[in-house]
mmCIF file of C-alpha atoms in Angstrom:
data_model
loop_
_atom_site.group_PDB
_atom_site.id
_atom_site.type_symbol
_atom_site.label_atom_id
_atom_site.label_comp_id
_atom_site.label_asym_id
_atom_site.label_seq_id
_atom_site.Cartn_x
_atom_site.Cartn_y
_atom_site.Cartn_z
ATOM 1 C CA UNK A 1 -175.111 -225.346 10.774
ATOM 2 C CA UNK A 2 -174.395 -222.759 12.572
ATOM 3 C CA UNK A 3 -175.647 -220.802 15.730
ATOM 4 C CA UNK A 4 -177.600 -217.538 15.343
ATOM 5 C CA UNK A 5 -177.091 -214.780 17.521
ATOM 6 C CA UNK A 6 -180.279 -214.729 19.202
ATOM 7 C CA UNK A 7 -179.330 -218.211 20.455
ATOM 8 C CA UNK A 8 -176.526 -216.181 22.606
ATOM 9 C CA UNK A 9 -179.064 -214.181 24.459
ATOM 10 C CA UNK A 10 -179.380 -214.160 28.167
ATOM 11 C CA UNK A 11 -183.280 -215.872 27.792
ATOM 12 C CA UNK A 12 -181.405 -218.703 26.162
ATOM 13 C CA UNK A 13 -182.814 -222.465 27.589
ATOM 14 C CA UNK A 14 -179.668 -224.185 28.563
ATOM 15 C CA UNK A 15 -181.640 -227.115 27.206
ATOM 16 C CA UNK A 16 -181.906 -225.731 23.621
ATOM 17 C CA UNK A 17 -178.313 -225.069 23.830
ATOM 18 C CA UNK A 18 -177.671 -228.274 24.510
ATOM 19 C CA UNK A 19 -179.242 -229.451 21.625
ATOM 20 C CA UNK A 20 -178.146 -227.492 19.073
ATOM 21 C CA UNK A 21 -174.360 -228.487 20.132
ATOM 22 C CA UNK A 22 -175.619 -231.751 20.277
ATOM 23 C CA UNK A 23 -176.903 -231.512 16.541
ATOM 24 C CA UNK A 24 -173.566 -229.509 15.846
ATOM 25 C CA UNK A 25 -171.569 -231.774 16.692
ATOM 26 C CA UNK A 26 -173.603 -234.750 14.485
ATOM 27 C CA UNK A 27 -174.092 -236.743 17.533
ATOM 28 C CA UNK A 28 -171.215 -235.441 19.980
ATOM 29 C CA UNK A 29 -173.053 -234.558 23.245
ATOM 30 C CA UNK A 30 -170.925 -230.981 23.414
ATOM 31 C CA UNK A 31 -173.344 -229.395 26.307
ATOM 32 C CA UNK A 32 -171.441 -231.667 28.547
ATOM 33 C CA UNK A 33 -168.360 -229.455 28.044
ATOM 34 C CA UNK A 34 -170.164 -226.002 27.376
ATOM 35 C CA UNK A 35 -173.108 -226.020 30.252
ATOM 36 C CA UNK A 36 -170.626 -225.541 32.843
ATOM 37 C CA UNK A 37 -169.686 -222.119 31.043
ATOM 38 C CA UNK A 38 -173.356 -220.986 30.786
ATOM 39 C CA UNK A 39 -172.829 -219.047 33.924
ATOM 40 C CA UNK A 40 -170.295 -216.906 32.542
ATOM 41 C CA UNK A 41 -171.609 -216.573 29.192
ATOM 42 C CA UNK A 42 -170.810 -213.025 29.909
ATOM 43 C CA UNK A 43 -167.057 -213.604 29.236
ATOM 44 C CA UNK A 44 -165.602 -214.008 25.694
ATOM 45 C CA UNK A 45 -166.319 -217.489 24.527
ATOM 46 C CA UNK A 46 -165.880 -219.053 21.356
ATOM 47 C CA UNK A 47 -166.063 -222.224 19.499
ATOM 48 C CA UNK A 48 -164.375 -222.998 16.274
ATOM 49 C CA UNK A 49 -164.234 -225.915 13.698
ATOM 50 C CA UNK A 50 -161.094 -227.319 13.757
ATOM 51 C CA UNK A 51 -161.143 -228.088 9.912
ATOM 52 C CA UNK A 52 -161.860 -224.763 8.865
ATOM 53 C CA UNK A 53 -161.502 -222.321 11.585
ATOM 54 C CA UNK A 54 -164.479 -220.524 11.151
ATOM 55 C CA UNK A 55 -165.828 -219.690 14.094
ATOM 56 C CA UNK A 56 -169.683 -221.366 14.933
ATOM 57 C CA UNK A 57 -170.348 -219.848 18.324
ATOM 58 C CA UNK A 58 -169.591 -216.392 19.974
ATOM 59 C CA UNK A 59 -171.123 -215.419 22.917
ATOM 60 C CA UNK A 60 -171.708 -211.722 23.011
ATOM 61 C CA UNK A 61 -168.345 -210.315 24.487
ATOM 62 C CA UNK A 62 -166.770 -211.818 21.621
ATOM 63 C CA UNK A 63 -167.816 -208.377 19.867
ATOM 64 C CA UNK A 64 -165.090 -206.410 22.298
ATOM 65 C CA UNK A 65 -162.635 -209.074 21.476
ATOM 66 C CA UNK A 66 -162.862 -209.208 17.975
ATOM 67 C CA UNK A 67 -164.250 -205.777 17.339
ATOM 68 C CA UNK A 68 -167.091 -207.169 14.553
ATOM 69 C CA UNK A 69 -171.165 -207.952 16.140
ATOM 70 C CA UNK A 70 -171.966 -211.546 16.766
ATOM 71 C CA UNK A 71 -173.866 -211.712 13.227
ATOM 72 C CA UNK A 72 -170.694 -210.657 11.319
ATOM 73 C CA UNK A 73 -168.296 -213.043 13.327
ATOM 74 C CA UNK A 74 -169.917 -215.788 12.847
ATOM 75 C CA UNK A 75 -168.341 -218.126 10.006
ATOM 76 C CA UNK A 76 -165.781 -215.790 9.534
ATOM 77 C CA UNK A 77 -161.894 -217.282 10.434
ATOM 78 C CA UNK A 78 -159.110 -214.914 12.138
ATOM 79 C CA UNK A 79 -157.696 -214.369 8.613
ATOM 80 C CA UNK A 80 -160.793 -212.322 7.988
ATOM 81 C CA UNK A 81 -161.012 -210.796 11.075
ATOM 82 C CA UNK A 82 -157.391 -209.406 12.328
ATOM 83 C CA UNK A 83 -154.152 -208.689 10.994
ATOM 84 C CA UNK A 84 -152.001 -211.197 9.319
ATOM 85 C CA UNK A 85 -149.327 -210.620 12.840
ATOM 86 C CA UNK A 86 -151.727 -211.101 15.300
ATOM 87 C CA UNK A 87 -153.616 -214.017 13.464
ATOM 88 C CA UNK A 88 -149.995 -216.144 13.096
ATOM 89 C CA UNK A 89 -149.702 -216.757 16.949
ATOM 90 C CA UNK A 90 -153.529 -217.611 17.369
ATOM 91 C CA UNK A 91 -152.901 -220.349 14.718
ATOM 92 C CA UNK A 92 -150.155 -221.771 16.541
ATOM 93 C CA UNK A 93 -151.446 -221.888 19.559
ATOM 94 C CA UNK A 94 -154.131 -223.999 18.078
ATOM 95 C CA UNK A 95 -151.860 -225.918 15.901
ATOM 96 C CA UNK A 96 -150.830 -227.058 20.005
ATOM 97 C CA UNK A 97 -154.033 -227.750 20.733
ATOM 98 C CA UNK A 98 -154.455 -229.925 18.055
ATOM 99 C CA UNK A 99 -151.493 -232.086 18.607
ATOM 100 C CA UNK A 100 -151.577 -232.633 22.377
ATOM 101 C CA UNK A 101 -155.132 -232.521 22.579
ATOM 102 C CA UNK A 102 -155.676 -231.430 25.813
ATOM 103 C CA UNK A 103 -156.557 -227.751 27.531
ATOM 104 C CA UNK A 104 -153.739 -225.635 26.988
ATOM 105 C CA UNK A 105 -153.439 -222.013 27.850
ATOM 106 C CA UNK A 106 -151.649 -218.949 26.039
ATOM 107 C CA UNK A 107 -151.255 -215.157 25.702
ATOM 108 C CA UNK A 108 -152.384 -213.191 23.020
ATOM 109 C CA UNK A 109 -151.601 -209.582 22.327
ATOM 110 C CA UNK A 110 -154.113 -207.813 19.479
ATOM 111 C CA UNK A 111 -153.950 -204.678 17.257
ATOM 112 C CA UNK A 112 -157.441 -202.586 18.272
ATOM 113 C CA UNK A 113 -158.596 -198.862 17.841
ATOM 114 C CA UNK A 114 -157.130 -198.514 21.634
ATOM 115 C CA UNK A 115 -153.620 -199.535 20.763
ATOM 116 C CA UNK A 116 -152.363 -203.148 21.532
ATOM 117 C CA UNK A 117 -154.884 -205.303 23.888
ATOM 118 C CA UNK A 118 -153.368 -208.374 26.038
ATOM 119 C CA UNK A 119 -155.566 -211.912 26.219
ATOM 120 C CA UNK A 120 -155.395 -214.801 28.618
ATOM 121 C CA UNK A 121 -156.883 -217.643 26.442
ATOM 122 C CA UNK A 122 -157.809 -220.891 27.155
ATOM 123 C CA UNK A 123 -158.391 -223.105 24.920
ATOM 124 C CA UNK A 124 -160.395 -226.867 25.519
ATOM 125 C CA UNK A 125 -160.530 -229.384 22.105
ATOM 126 C CA UNK A 126 -163.686 -230.999 21.374
ATOM 127 C CA UNK A 127 -163.400 -234.423 20.316
ATOM 128 C CA UNK A 128 -165.941 -236.399 17.480
ATOM 129 C CA UNK A 129 -165.632 -240.306 18.769
ATOM 130 C CA UNK A 130 -166.809 -242.198 15.732
ATOM 131 C CA UNK A 131 -167.601 -246.273 16.243
ATOM 132 C CA UNK A 132 -165.930 -248.910 15.111
ATOM 133 C CA UNK A 133 -163.008 -248.327 17.478
ATOM 134 C CA UNK A 134 -161.558 -245.446 15.602
ATOM 135 C CA UNK A 135 -159.401 -242.883 16.962
ATOM 136 C CA UNK A 136 -161.254 -239.404 17.849
ATOM 137 C CA UNK A 137 -160.479 -236.856 16.291
ATOM 138 C CA UNK A 138 -160.611 -232.902 17.159
ATOM 139 C CA UNK A 139 -163.623 -231.393 15.791
ATOM 140 C CA UNK A 140 -164.018 -227.992 17.562
ATOM 141 C CA UNK A 141 -161.826 -225.988 19.568
ATOM 142 C CA UNK A 142 -163.673 -223.888 22.506
ATOM 143 C CA UNK A 143 -161.666 -220.702 23.799
ATOM 144 C CA UNK A 144 -162.361 -218.749 26.583
ATOM 145 C CA UNK A 145 -160.595 -214.923 26.476
ATOM 146 C CA UNK A 146 -159.981 -213.098 29.040
ATOM 147 C CA UNK A 147 -158.854 -208.848 28.908
ATOM 148 C CA UNK A 148 -155.462 -208.480 30.605
ATOM 149 C CA UNK A 149 -154.953 -205.002 29.252
ATOM 150 C CA UNK A 150 -155.809 -203.257 32.366
ATOM 151 C CA UNK A 151 -154.015 -205.527 34.547
ATOM 152 C CA UNK A 152 -150.839 -205.458 32.612
ATOM 153 C CA UNK A 153 -151.301 -201.603 32.187
ATOM 154 C CA UNK A 154 -151.282 -201.987 36.416
ATOM 155 C CA UNK A 155 -148.122 -204.164 36.630
ATOM 156 C CA UNK A 156 -146.012 -202.155 34.457
ATOM 157 C CA UNK A 157 -146.976 -198.939 35.960
ATOM 158 C CA UNK A 158 -146.040 -200.621 39.164
ATOM 159 C CA UNK A 159 -142.252 -201.427 37.691
ATOM 160 C CA UNK A 160 -141.348 -198.497 36.287
ATOM 161 C CA UNK A 161 -142.308 -197.159 40.087
ATOM 162 C CA UNK A 162 -140.377 -199.403 41.561
ATOM 163 C CA UNK A 163 -137.309 -198.935 38.452
ATOM 164 C CA UNK A 164 -137.423 -195.107 39.380
ATOM 165 C CA UNK A 165 -137.588 -195.969 42.938
ATOM 166 C CA UNK A 166 -134.314 -197.617 42.289
ATOM 167 C CA UNK A 167 -132.766 -195.103 40.660
ATOM 168 C CA UNK A 168 -133.692 -192.438 43.269
ATOM 169 C CA UNK A 169 -132.137 -194.495 46.181
ATOM 170 C CA UNK A 170 -129.091 -194.879 43.621
ATOM 171 C CA UNK A 171 -128.841 -191.182 42.633
ATOM 172 C CA UNK A 172 -129.292 -190.324 46.802
ATOM 173 C CA UNK A 173 -126.397 -192.459 47.325
ATOM 174 C CA UNK A 174 -124.130 -190.922 44.821
ATOM 175 C CA UNK A 175 -124.981 -187.349 45.955
ATOM 176 C CA UNK A 176 -124.285 -188.057 49.242
ATOM 177 C CA UNK A 177 -121.105 -189.320 48.435
ATOM 178 C CA UNK A 178 -120.476 -186.471 46.369
ATOM 179 C CA UNK A 179 -121.490 -183.926 49.222
ATOM 180 C CA UNK A 180 -118.839 -185.809 51.643
ATOM 181 C CA UNK A 181 -116.629 -185.423 49.325
ATOM 182 C CA UNK A 182 -117.017 -181.689 49.849
ATOM 183 C CA UNK A 183 -118.258 -180.495 46.496
ATOM 184 C CA UNK A 184 -120.368 -177.728 46.077
ATOM 185 C CA UNK A 185 -123.683 -178.392 45.078
ATOM 186 C CA UNK A 186 -126.970 -177.643 45.234
ATOM 187 C CA UNK A 187 -128.842 -179.063 48.106
ATOM 188 C CA UNK A 188 -132.203 -179.987 46.290
ATOM 189 C CA UNK A 189 -131.179 -181.004 43.250
ATOM 190 C CA UNK A 190 -127.457 -182.915 43.768
ATOM 191 C CA UNK A 191 -126.080 -180.533 40.700
ATOM 192 C CA UNK A 192 -123.386 -178.006 40.493
ATOM 193 C CA UNK A 193 -124.149 -174.047 41.770
ATOM 194 C CA UNK A 194 -123.828 -171.587 39.260
ATOM 195 C CA UNK A 195 -120.406 -169.978 40.114
ATOM 196 C CA UNK A 196 -118.913 -173.414 39.905
ATOM 197 C CA UNK A 197 -120.750 -174.695 36.493
ATOM 198 C CA UNK A 198 -119.269 -171.344 34.687
ATOM 199 C CA UNK A 199 -115.722 -172.143 35.898
ATOM 200 C CA UNK A 200 -116.018 -175.539 34.307
ATOM 201 C CA UNK A 201 -117.188 -174.439 31.519
ATOM 202 C CA UNK A 202 -114.581 -172.097 30.396
ATOM 203 C CA UNK A 203 -111.844 -175.022 31.308
ATOM 204 C CA UNK A 204 -113.971 -177.027 28.832
ATOM 205 C CA UNK A 205 -113.762 -174.136 26.421
ATOM 206 C CA UNK A 206 -109.700 -173.549 26.989
ATOM 207 C CA UNK A 207 -108.807 -177.488 26.862
ATOM 208 C CA UNK A 208 -111.412 -178.066 23.672
ATOM 209 C CA UNK A 209 -109.562 -175.114 21.796
ATOM 210 C CA UNK A 210 -106.002 -176.599 22.735
ATOM 211 C CA UNK A 211 -106.701 -179.949 21.755
ATOM 212 C CA UNK A 212 -109.035 -179.257 18.836
ATOM 213 C CA UNK A 213 -112.283 -181.167 20.089
ATOM 214 C CA UNK A 214 -115.645 -180.316 20.513
ATOM 215 C CA UNK A 215 -118.204 -179.947 23.246
ATOM 216 C CA UNK A 216 -121.899 -179.322 23.914
ATOM 217 C CA UNK A 217 -123.662 -176.907 26.068
ATOM 218 C CA UNK A 218 -127.377 -177.122 26.930
ATOM 219 C CA UNK A 219 -129.855 -174.807 28.450
ATOM 220 C CA UNK A 220 -132.981 -176.445 29.755
ATOM 221 C CA UNK A 221 -136.633 -174.916 30.743
ATOM 222 C CA UNK A 222 -139.121 -176.772 32.703
ATOM 223 C CA UNK A 223 -142.268 -175.801 31.076
ATOM 224 C CA UNK A 224 -144.789 -173.972 32.816
ATOM 225 C CA UNK A 225 -147.383 -176.751 33.030
ATOM 226 C CA UNK A 226 -144.585 -177.936 35.437
ATOM 227 C CA UNK A 227 -144.234 -175.085 37.556
ATOM 228 C CA UNK A 228 -148.258 -175.241 37.700
ATOM 229 C CA UNK A 229 -148.877 -178.401 38.670
ATOM 230 C CA UNK A 230 -148.315 -177.273 42.173
ATOM 231 C CA UNK A 231 -148.066 -173.607 42.067
ATOM 232 C CA UNK A 232 -148.633 -172.787 45.945
ATOM 233 C CA UNK A 233 -146.824 -175.561 46.863
ATOM 234 C CA UNK A 234 -143.268 -175.405 47.704
ATOM 235 C CA UNK A 235 -142.815 -178.951 49.010
ATOM 236 C CA UNK A 236 -144.356 -179.595 45.245
ATOM 237 C CA UNK A 237 -142.094 -177.838 43.706
ATOM 238 C CA UNK A 238 -139.140 -179.322 45.292
ATOM 239 C CA UNK A 239 -140.551 -182.784 44.627
ATOM 240 C CA UNK A 240 -140.018 -181.766 40.729
ATOM 241 C CA UNK A 241 -136.560 -180.383 41.356
ATOM 242 C CA UNK A 242 -135.257 -183.605 42.967
ATOM 243 C CA UNK A 243 -136.570 -185.442 40.181
ATOM 244 C CA UNK A 244 -135.424 -183.491 37.722
ATOM 245 C CA UNK A 245 -131.827 -183.537 39.491
ATOM 246 C CA UNK A 246 -132.188 -187.199 39.185
ATOM 247 C CA UNK A 247 -132.568 -187.308 35.619
ATOM 248 C CA UNK A 248 -129.713 -185.196 35.441
ATOM 249 C CA UNK A 249 -126.862 -186.609 36.806
ATOM 250 C CA UNK A 250 -128.007 -190.232 35.600
ATOM 251 C CA UNK A 251 -127.561 -188.691 32.280
ATOM 252 C CA UNK A 252 -124.459 -186.924 32.586
ATOM 253 C CA UNK A 253 -120.990 -188.882 32.819
ATOM 254 C CA UNK A 254 -118.088 -187.756 35.710
ATOM 255 C CA UNK A 255 -116.520 -185.365 32.979
ATOM 256 C CA UNK A 256 -120.218 -183.666 32.243
ATOM 257 C CA UNK A 257 -121.469 -181.606 34.619
ATOM 258 C CA UNK A 258 -125.081 -180.301 35.368
ATOM 259 C CA UNK A 259 -126.275 -176.838 36.763
ATOM 260 C CA UNK A 260 -128.899 -175.145 38.349
ATOM 261 C CA UNK A 261 -129.504 -171.515 37.525
ATOM 262 C CA UNK A 262 -132.753 -170.636 39.376
ATOM 263 C CA UNK A 263 -136.421 -173.185 39.863
ATOM 264 C CA UNK A 264 -136.764 -173.058 36.406
ATOM 265 C CA UNK A 265 -133.738 -173.115 34.042
ATOM 266 C CA UNK A 266 -131.169 -175.541 34.100
ATOM 267 C CA UNK A 267 -127.731 -176.206 32.238
ATOM 268 C CA UNK A 268 -125.301 -179.185 30.996
ATOM 269 C CA UNK A 269 -122.267 -179.477 29.907
ATOM 270 C CA UNK A 270 -121.419 -182.604 27.502
ATOM 271 C CA UNK A 271 -117.649 -182.869 27.646
ATOM 272 C CA UNK A 272 -116.396 -184.042 23.922
ATOM 273 C CA UNK A 273 -119.432 -184.837 22.279
ATOM 274 C CA UNK A 274 -120.986 -182.868 19.074
ATOM 275 C CA UNK A 275 -124.044 -181.924 18.454
ATOM 276 C CA UNK A 276 -125.756 -185.275 17.205
ATOM 277 C CA UNK A 277 -124.191 -187.258 20.084
ATOM 278 C CA UNK A 278 -125.542 -184.455 22.017
ATOM 279 C CA UNK A 279 -129.361 -184.147 20.706
ATOM 280 C CA UNK A 280 -129.109 -188.027 20.955
ATOM 281 C CA UNK A 281 -128.638 -187.885 24.891
ATOM 282 C CA UNK A 282 -130.949 -184.631 25.645
ATOM 283 C CA UNK A 283 -134.001 -186.470 23.750
ATOM 284 C CA UNK A 284 -133.519 -188.975 25.651
ATOM 285 C CA UNK A 285 -133.464 -186.949 28.869
ATOM 286 C CA UNK A 286 -136.319 -185.375 27.471
ATOM 287 C CA UNK A 287 -138.690 -188.625 27.293
ATOM 288 C CA UNK A 288 -137.856 -189.906 30.525
ATOM 289 C CA UNK A 289 -139.140 -186.131 31.938
ATOM 290 C CA UNK A 290 -142.366 -186.137 30.153
ATOM 291 C CA UNK A 291 -142.649 -189.898 31.547
ATOM 292 C CA UNK A 292 -141.330 -189.557 35.049
ATOM 293 C CA UNK A 293 -143.815 -190.467 37.819
ATOM 294 C CA UNK A 294 -143.727 -187.828 40.733
ATOM 295 C CA UNK A 295 -146.002 -188.442 43.252
ATOM 296 C CA UNK A 296 -147.096 -185.959 45.935
ATOM 297 C CA UNK A 297 -150.172 -185.696 48.368
ATOM 298 C CA UNK A 298 -151.604 -188.649 46.216
ATOM 299 C CA UNK A 299 -151.517 -186.979 43.038
ATOM 300 C CA UNK A 300 -148.855 -187.087 39.737
ATOM 301 C CA UNK A 301 -147.142 -184.165 39.394
ATOM 302 C CA UNK A 302 -146.258 -183.772 35.325
ATOM 303 C CA UNK A 303 -142.484 -182.414 34.228
ATOM 304 C CA UNK A 304 -142.030 -181.641 30.527
ATOM 305 C CA UNK A 305 -139.026 -179.483 29.509
ATOM 306 C CA UNK A 306 -137.659 -178.073 26.215
ATOM 307 C CA UNK A 307 -133.764 -177.645 25.608
ATOM 308 C CA UNK A 308 -131.672 -175.556 23.089
ATOM 309 C CA UNK A 309 -128.392 -177.272 22.503
ATOM 310 C CA UNK A 310 -124.864 -175.688 21.316
ATOM 311 C CA UNK A 311 -121.559 -176.943 20.486
ATOM 312 C CA UNK A 312 -118.030 -175.707 20.236
ATOM 313 C CA UNK A 313 -116.939 -174.968 17.924
ATOM 314 C CA UNK A 314 -119.117 -175.696 15.146
ATOM 315 C CA UNK A 315 -121.924 -173.015 16.701
ATOM 316 C CA UNK A 316 -119.576 -170.808 18.732
ATOM 317 C CA UNK A 317 -116.228 -170.207 18.940
ATOM 318 C CA UNK A 318 -116.283 -168.075 22.849
ATOM 319 C CA UNK A 319 -118.062 -168.604 26.391
ATOM 320 C CA UNK A 320 -120.846 -165.386 25.303
ATOM 321 C CA UNK A 321 -121.371 -166.896 21.529
ATOM 322 C CA UNK A 322 -122.211 -170.089 23.386
ATOM 323 C CA UNK A 323 -123.802 -169.295 25.560
ATOM 324 C CA UNK A 324 -125.705 -167.056 23.352
ATOM 325 C CA UNK A 325 -126.192 -169.861 21.016
ATOM 326 C CA UNK A 326 -128.072 -172.194 23.341
ATOM 327 C CA UNK A 327 -130.106 -168.922 24.467
ATOM 328 C CA UNK A 328 -131.593 -168.760 21.118
ATOM 329 C CA UNK A 329 -131.757 -172.780 20.272
ATOM 330 C CA UNK A 330 -133.882 -172.708 23.995
ATOM 331 C CA UNK A 331 -136.239 -169.690 22.383
ATOM 332 C CA UNK A 332 -136.762 -171.509 19.554
ATOM 333 C CA UNK A 333 -137.850 -174.698 21.232
ATOM 334 C CA UNK A 334 -140.287 -172.664 23.173
ATOM 335 C CA UNK A 335 -141.367 -170.858 20.401
ATOM 336 C CA UNK A 336 -142.104 -174.110 19.076
ATOM 337 C CA UNK A 337 -144.685 -175.309 21.524
ATOM 338 C CA UNK A 338 -141.919 -176.742 24.006
ATOM 339 C CA UNK A 339 -141.446 -180.434 25.221
ATOM 340 C CA UNK A 340 -138.404 -180.751 22.354
ATOM 341 C CA UNK A 341 -134.698 -180.616 21.814
ATOM 342 C CA UNK A 342 -133.664 -177.627 19.271
ATOM 343 C CA UNK A 343 -130.251 -177.244 17.817
ATOM 344 C CA UNK A 344 -128.206 -174.330 17.250
ATOM 345 C CA UNK A 345 -127.484 -173.128 14.268
ATOM 346 C CA UNK A 346 -124.015 -174.192 12.506
ATOM 347 C CA UNK A 347 -121.520 -171.218 11.741
ATOM 348 C CA UNK A 348 -120.218 -171.327 7.692
ATOM 349 C CA UNK A 349 -117.916 -168.623 8.105
ATOM 350 C CA UNK A 350 -114.780 -170.438 7.807
ATOM 351 C CA UNK A 351 -113.390 -170.116 11.366
ATOM 352 C CA UNK A 352 -114.957 -174.190 12.302
#
């Protein structure tokens, strides 16, 4: 015997539910366990047969949990409703309940059309108590499901914001120390000014040519969507530049260099690395830019970038060639829709 969906309607008389539970249990008064849940039947509540694993009772809210209507859930098992990856943790929690025979709470993630959803599930064993002093056995498993997806999302956002705040504080301290040391830096971003950066590129080019090693030059452009997030607000633009400056500094080493060319264009020198490594590091920077939270006047400003990567000696052998190769790669990234890292073409003229 199982419950039909009409038995779960709001008009259900609690006495009828008690009677059905009593009959289902074969003499065990399950209503004692469930009548206390009646005020919250709008929550996701289910009862499974402990032996077969089939659902014999589901509240309407279980439709949102398992993705099917009440009529389709009854007499089904988790294996028939969910993926194998989702079923295994559920089964493990139920086995613990059967072994301990006491209320247990566990956390679960289920796959849905909207992605992973997170739940807290509290399970209670419903015992069948036979006569003649035979030990009771677990007849049913009653579970209450609480959707924690939105709560976990907010927690993750809060953690991300805290991490970024700590990163900002560390970056500000590094910038303060660098400014105290007398280095010529852009006051907003804390990166090199154009003149100092060009000097460092030329020194790197000379050193790499003499020691037969490689390095990479990256040109970065803020995409229009970033600049237009607050087009008439200079303070908002400064917040974006400050955030990008922190990311540039945190993704470059002491032997590297980052530079602000103007409000929308920037450059990075990566010492001693080739195209593959440069691409990997800049792809990480691109992802960080796209997910960066920049709070300003109660709104979140967006920041996406596109990048062009050139290297010595594989894509260019002179300063002008290197700059030209990086510009061409950047233009290709912009033509491909932006928010992407593009590599300059490797030369095959025998001069590598």
